[in-house]
Short mmCIF file of C-alpha atoms in Angstrom, two decimals:
data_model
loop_
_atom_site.label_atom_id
_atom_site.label_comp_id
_atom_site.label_asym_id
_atom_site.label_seq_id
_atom_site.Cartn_x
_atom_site.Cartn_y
_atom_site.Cartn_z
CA UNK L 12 80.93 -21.90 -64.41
CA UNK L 13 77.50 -22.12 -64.42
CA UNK L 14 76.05 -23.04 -60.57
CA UNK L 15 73.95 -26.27 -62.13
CA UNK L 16 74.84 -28.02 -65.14
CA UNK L 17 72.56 -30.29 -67.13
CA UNK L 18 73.00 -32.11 -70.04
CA UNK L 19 70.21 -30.84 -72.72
CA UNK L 20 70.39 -34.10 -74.50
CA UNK L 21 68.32 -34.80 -76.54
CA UNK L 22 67.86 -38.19 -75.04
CA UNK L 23 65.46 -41.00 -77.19
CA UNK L 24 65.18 -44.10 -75.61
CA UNK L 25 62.65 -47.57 -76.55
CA UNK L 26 59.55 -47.51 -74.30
CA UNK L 27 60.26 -49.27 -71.56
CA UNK L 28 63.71 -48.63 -71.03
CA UNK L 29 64.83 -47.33 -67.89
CA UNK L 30 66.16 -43.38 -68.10
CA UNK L 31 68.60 -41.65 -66.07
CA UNK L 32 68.53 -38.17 -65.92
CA UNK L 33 71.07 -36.09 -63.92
CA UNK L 34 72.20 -32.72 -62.59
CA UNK L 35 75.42 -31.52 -61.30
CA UNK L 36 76.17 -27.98 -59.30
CA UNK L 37 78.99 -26.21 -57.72
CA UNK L 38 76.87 -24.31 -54.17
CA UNK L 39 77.38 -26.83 -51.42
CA UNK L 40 74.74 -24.24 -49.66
CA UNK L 41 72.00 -26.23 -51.85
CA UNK L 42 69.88 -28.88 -49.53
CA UNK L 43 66.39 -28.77 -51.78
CA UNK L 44 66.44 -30.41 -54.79
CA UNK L 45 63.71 -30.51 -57.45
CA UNK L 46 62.67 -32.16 -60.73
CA UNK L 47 59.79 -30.81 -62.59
CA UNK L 48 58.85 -32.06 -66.24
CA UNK L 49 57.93 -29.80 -68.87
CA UNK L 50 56.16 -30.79 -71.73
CA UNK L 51 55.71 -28.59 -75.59
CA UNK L 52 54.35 -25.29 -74.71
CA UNK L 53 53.08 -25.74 -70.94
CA UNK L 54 54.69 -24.70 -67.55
CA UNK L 55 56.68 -26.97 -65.74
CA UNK L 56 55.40 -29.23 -63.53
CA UNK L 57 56.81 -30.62 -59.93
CA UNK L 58 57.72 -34.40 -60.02
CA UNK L 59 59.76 -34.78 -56.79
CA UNK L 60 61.10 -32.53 -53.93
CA UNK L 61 63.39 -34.02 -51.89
CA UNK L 62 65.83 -32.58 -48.73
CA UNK L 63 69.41 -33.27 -48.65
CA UNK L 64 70.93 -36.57 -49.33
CA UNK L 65 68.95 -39.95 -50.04
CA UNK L 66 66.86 -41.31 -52.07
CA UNK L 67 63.09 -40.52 -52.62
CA UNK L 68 60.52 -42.99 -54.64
CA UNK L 69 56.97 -42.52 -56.54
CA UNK L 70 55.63 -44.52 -58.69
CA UNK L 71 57.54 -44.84 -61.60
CA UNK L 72 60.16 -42.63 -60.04
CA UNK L 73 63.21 -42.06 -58.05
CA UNK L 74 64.85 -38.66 -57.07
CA UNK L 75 68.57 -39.73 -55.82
CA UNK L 76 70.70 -37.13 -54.11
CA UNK L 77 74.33 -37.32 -53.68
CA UNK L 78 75.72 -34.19 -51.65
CA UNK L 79 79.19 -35.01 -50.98
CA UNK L 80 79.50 -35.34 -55.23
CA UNK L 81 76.90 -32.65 -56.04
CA UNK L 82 74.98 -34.66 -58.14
CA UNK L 83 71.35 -35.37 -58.32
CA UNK L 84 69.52 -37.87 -60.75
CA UNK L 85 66.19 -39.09 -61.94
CA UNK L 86 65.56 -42.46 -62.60
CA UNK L 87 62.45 -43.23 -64.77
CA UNK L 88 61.41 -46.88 -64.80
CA UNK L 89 59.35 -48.21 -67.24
CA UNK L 90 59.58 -45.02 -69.74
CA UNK L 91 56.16 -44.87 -71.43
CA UNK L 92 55.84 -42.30 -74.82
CA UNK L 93 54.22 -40.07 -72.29
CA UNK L 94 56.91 -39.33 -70.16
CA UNK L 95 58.83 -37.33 -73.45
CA UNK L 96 59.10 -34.34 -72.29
CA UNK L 97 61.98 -31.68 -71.05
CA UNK L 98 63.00 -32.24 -67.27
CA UNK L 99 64.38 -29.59 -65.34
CA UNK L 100 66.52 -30.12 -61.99
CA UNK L 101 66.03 -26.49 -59.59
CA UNK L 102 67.61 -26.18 -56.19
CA UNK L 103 67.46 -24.06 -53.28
CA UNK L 104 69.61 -23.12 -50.02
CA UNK L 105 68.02 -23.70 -46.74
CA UNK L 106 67.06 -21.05 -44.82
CA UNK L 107 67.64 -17.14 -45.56
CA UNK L 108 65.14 -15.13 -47.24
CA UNK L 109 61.19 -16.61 -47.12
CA UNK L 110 60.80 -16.22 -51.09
CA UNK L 111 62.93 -19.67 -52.08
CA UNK L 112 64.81 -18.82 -54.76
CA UNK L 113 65.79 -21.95 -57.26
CA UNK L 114 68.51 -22.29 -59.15
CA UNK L 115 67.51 -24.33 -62.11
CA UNK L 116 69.47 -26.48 -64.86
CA UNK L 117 68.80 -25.80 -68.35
CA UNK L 118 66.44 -29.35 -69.04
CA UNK L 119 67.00 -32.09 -70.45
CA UNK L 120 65.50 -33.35 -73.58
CA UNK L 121 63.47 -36.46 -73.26
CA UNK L 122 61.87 -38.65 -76.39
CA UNK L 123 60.68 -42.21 -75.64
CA UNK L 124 59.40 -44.08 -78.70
CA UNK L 125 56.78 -46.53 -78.88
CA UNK G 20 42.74 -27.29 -54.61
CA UNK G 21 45.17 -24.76 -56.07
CA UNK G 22 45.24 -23.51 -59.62
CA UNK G 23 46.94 -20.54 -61.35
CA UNK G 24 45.87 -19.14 -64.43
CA UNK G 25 47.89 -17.15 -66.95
CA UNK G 26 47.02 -15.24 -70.09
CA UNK G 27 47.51 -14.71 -72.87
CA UNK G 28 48.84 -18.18 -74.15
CA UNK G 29 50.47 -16.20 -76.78
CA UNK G 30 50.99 -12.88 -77.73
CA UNK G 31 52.48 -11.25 -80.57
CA UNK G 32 53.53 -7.31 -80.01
CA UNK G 33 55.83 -4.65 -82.37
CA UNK G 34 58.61 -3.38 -80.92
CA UNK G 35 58.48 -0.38 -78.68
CA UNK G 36 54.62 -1.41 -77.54
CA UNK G 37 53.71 -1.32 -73.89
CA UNK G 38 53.19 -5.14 -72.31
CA UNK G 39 50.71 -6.04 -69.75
CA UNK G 40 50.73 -10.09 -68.69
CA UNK G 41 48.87 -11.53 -66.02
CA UNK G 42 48.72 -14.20 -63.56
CA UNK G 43 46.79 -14.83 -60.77
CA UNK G 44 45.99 -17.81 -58.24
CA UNK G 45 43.26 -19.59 -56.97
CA UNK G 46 42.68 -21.53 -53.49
CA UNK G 47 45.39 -20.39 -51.37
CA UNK G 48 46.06 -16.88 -49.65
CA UNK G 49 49.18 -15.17 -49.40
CA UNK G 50 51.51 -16.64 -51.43
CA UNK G 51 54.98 -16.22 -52.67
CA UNK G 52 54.78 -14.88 -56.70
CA UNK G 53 57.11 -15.12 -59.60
CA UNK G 54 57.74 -14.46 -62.56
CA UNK G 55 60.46 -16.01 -64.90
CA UNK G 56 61.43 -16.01 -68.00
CA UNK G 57 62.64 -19.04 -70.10
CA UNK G 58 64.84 -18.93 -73.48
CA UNK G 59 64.77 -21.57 -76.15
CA UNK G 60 67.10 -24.34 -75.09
CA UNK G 61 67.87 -22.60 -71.57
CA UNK G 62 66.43 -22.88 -67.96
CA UNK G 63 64.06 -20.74 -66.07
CA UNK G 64 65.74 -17.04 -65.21
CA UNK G 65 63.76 -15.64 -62.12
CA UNK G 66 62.64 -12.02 -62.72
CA UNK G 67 60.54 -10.70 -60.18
CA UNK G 68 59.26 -11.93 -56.90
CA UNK G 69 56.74 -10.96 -54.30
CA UNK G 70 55.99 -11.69 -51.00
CA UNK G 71 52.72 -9.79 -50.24
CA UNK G 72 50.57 -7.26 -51.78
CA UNK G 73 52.90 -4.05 -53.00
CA UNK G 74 56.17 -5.79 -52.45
CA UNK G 75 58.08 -7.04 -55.20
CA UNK G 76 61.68 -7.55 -55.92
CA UNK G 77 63.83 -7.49 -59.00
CA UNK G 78 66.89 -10.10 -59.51
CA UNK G 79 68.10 -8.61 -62.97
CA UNK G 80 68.04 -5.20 -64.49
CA UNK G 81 65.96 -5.20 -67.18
CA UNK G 82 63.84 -3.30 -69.61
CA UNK G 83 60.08 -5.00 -67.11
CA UNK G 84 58.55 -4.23 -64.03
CA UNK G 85 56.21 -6.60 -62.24
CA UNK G 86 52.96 -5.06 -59.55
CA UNK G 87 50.94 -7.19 -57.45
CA UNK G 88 47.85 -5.25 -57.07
CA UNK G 89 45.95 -7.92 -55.12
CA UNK G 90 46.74 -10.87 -52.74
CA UNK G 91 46.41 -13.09 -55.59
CA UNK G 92 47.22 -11.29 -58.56
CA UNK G 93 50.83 -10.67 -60.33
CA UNK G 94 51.19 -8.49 -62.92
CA UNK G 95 54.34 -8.47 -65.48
CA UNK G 96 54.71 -4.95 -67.70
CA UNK G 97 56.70 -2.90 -69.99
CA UNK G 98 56.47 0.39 -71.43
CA UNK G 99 58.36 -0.43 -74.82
CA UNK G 100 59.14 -3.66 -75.42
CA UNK G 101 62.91 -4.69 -76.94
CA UNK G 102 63.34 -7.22 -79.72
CA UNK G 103 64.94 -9.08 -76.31
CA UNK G 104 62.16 -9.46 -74.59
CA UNK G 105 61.06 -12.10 -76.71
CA UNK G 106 60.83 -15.46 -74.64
CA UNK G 107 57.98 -17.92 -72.69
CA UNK G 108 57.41 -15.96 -69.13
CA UNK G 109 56.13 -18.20 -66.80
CA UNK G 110 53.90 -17.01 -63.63
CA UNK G 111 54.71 -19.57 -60.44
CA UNK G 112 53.59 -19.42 -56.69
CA UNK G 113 54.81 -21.08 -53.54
CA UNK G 114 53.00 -21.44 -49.62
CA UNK G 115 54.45 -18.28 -47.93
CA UNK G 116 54.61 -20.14 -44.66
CA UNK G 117 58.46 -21.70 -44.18
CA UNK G 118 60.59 -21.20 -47.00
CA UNK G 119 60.94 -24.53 -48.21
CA UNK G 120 58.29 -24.63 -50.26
CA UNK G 121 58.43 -26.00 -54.06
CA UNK G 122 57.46 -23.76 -56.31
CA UNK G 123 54.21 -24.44 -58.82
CA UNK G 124 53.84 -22.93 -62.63
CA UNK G 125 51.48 -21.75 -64.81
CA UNK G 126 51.13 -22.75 -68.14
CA UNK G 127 52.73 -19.49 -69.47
CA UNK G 128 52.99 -16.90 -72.05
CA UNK G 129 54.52 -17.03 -75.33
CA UNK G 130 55.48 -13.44 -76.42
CA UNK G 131 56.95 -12.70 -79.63
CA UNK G 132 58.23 -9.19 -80.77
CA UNK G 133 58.19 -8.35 -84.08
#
């Protein structure tokens, strides 16, 4: 079993729609979770960082964290055609050694069409 | 503000040829390096990472080796590349202070073996 799962989709959803993207892992030891977007042929790029449970909110997005289910999700309000893209989850434990390793899911496809 | 720069955008080598990639990063000192490597279809596999000048560390066996000659610069090689090394290797850095930093990406390099 792999430590995060993430379902690659593909997901294609009308502009405007809100999307739900979402993450699921087996280390309770994780307490940082991430969400970086991706798009064709370009590095990843951080959207949120967030710390244990809760819920975090910019802009046109919301990290949610449930620890006691292991589950983490990414709402996207008002998708726009920019916003297609792949969207990793990554996670981290707390603590131990300084270089922060993540554990990452394997992306989710994301189309939005106009 | 901080930028890291990566290069080649693509590359195209035979088998069995050496491999030289670099990354480096601009407007922060001592950082946290990586490198990863990411597979059609699949997440981000960590590789290498360093935590000062001279010090790296491995996470997989593998046919690469990875120097960081400078504070700044992070260097991904190979002495004869395998039809398996094919893949997008992405460069990323991190604050060294705390360990709970997120983790930022370069643009990457597409290498294809022939």
């Amino acid at each position: 079993q792999k430590e995060v799962e993430q379902d690659p989709g593909p997901l294609s959803v009308p502009e405007g729609a809100i999307v739900s993207l979402n993450c699921t892992y087996s280390n309770s030891a994780f307490q940082y979770f991430m969400w970086y977007r991706q798009y064709s042929r370009k590095g990843p790029e951080l959207l949120m960082y967030t710390y244990s449970s809760g819920n975090k909110e910019d802009g046109r997005f919301t990290a949610q964290v449930d620890k006691s289910s292991k589950y983490i999700s990414l709402f996207i309000r008002d998708s726009q055609p920019s916003d297609s893209a792949t969207y990793l989850c990554a996670m981290r434990r707390a603590g131990g050694t300084s270089y922060g390793k993540l554990t990452f899911g394997q992306g989710t496809i994301l189309t939005v069409h106009p | 503000s901080q930028t890291i720069h990566q290069w080649p955008a693509t590359l195209v080598q035979p088998v069995g040829s050496p491999l030289s990639l670099e990354c480096t990063v601009e407007g922060t000192s001592n950082p946290n390096l990586y490198w990863y490597r990411q597979a059609a279809g699949r997440g981000l596999q960590l590789l290498f990472y360093s935590v000062g000048i001279g010090q790296i560390s491995s996470e997989v066996p593998q046919n690469l080796s990875a120097s960081r000659p400078q504070d700044r610069q992070f260097i991904l090689s190979s002495k004869k590349l395998l039809l398996s090394d094919s893949g997008f290797y992405l460069c990323a850095w991190s604050v060294l202070a705390g360990p709970n930093q997120p983790q930022h990406f370069g643009d990457g390099t597409r290498l294809s073996i022939l």
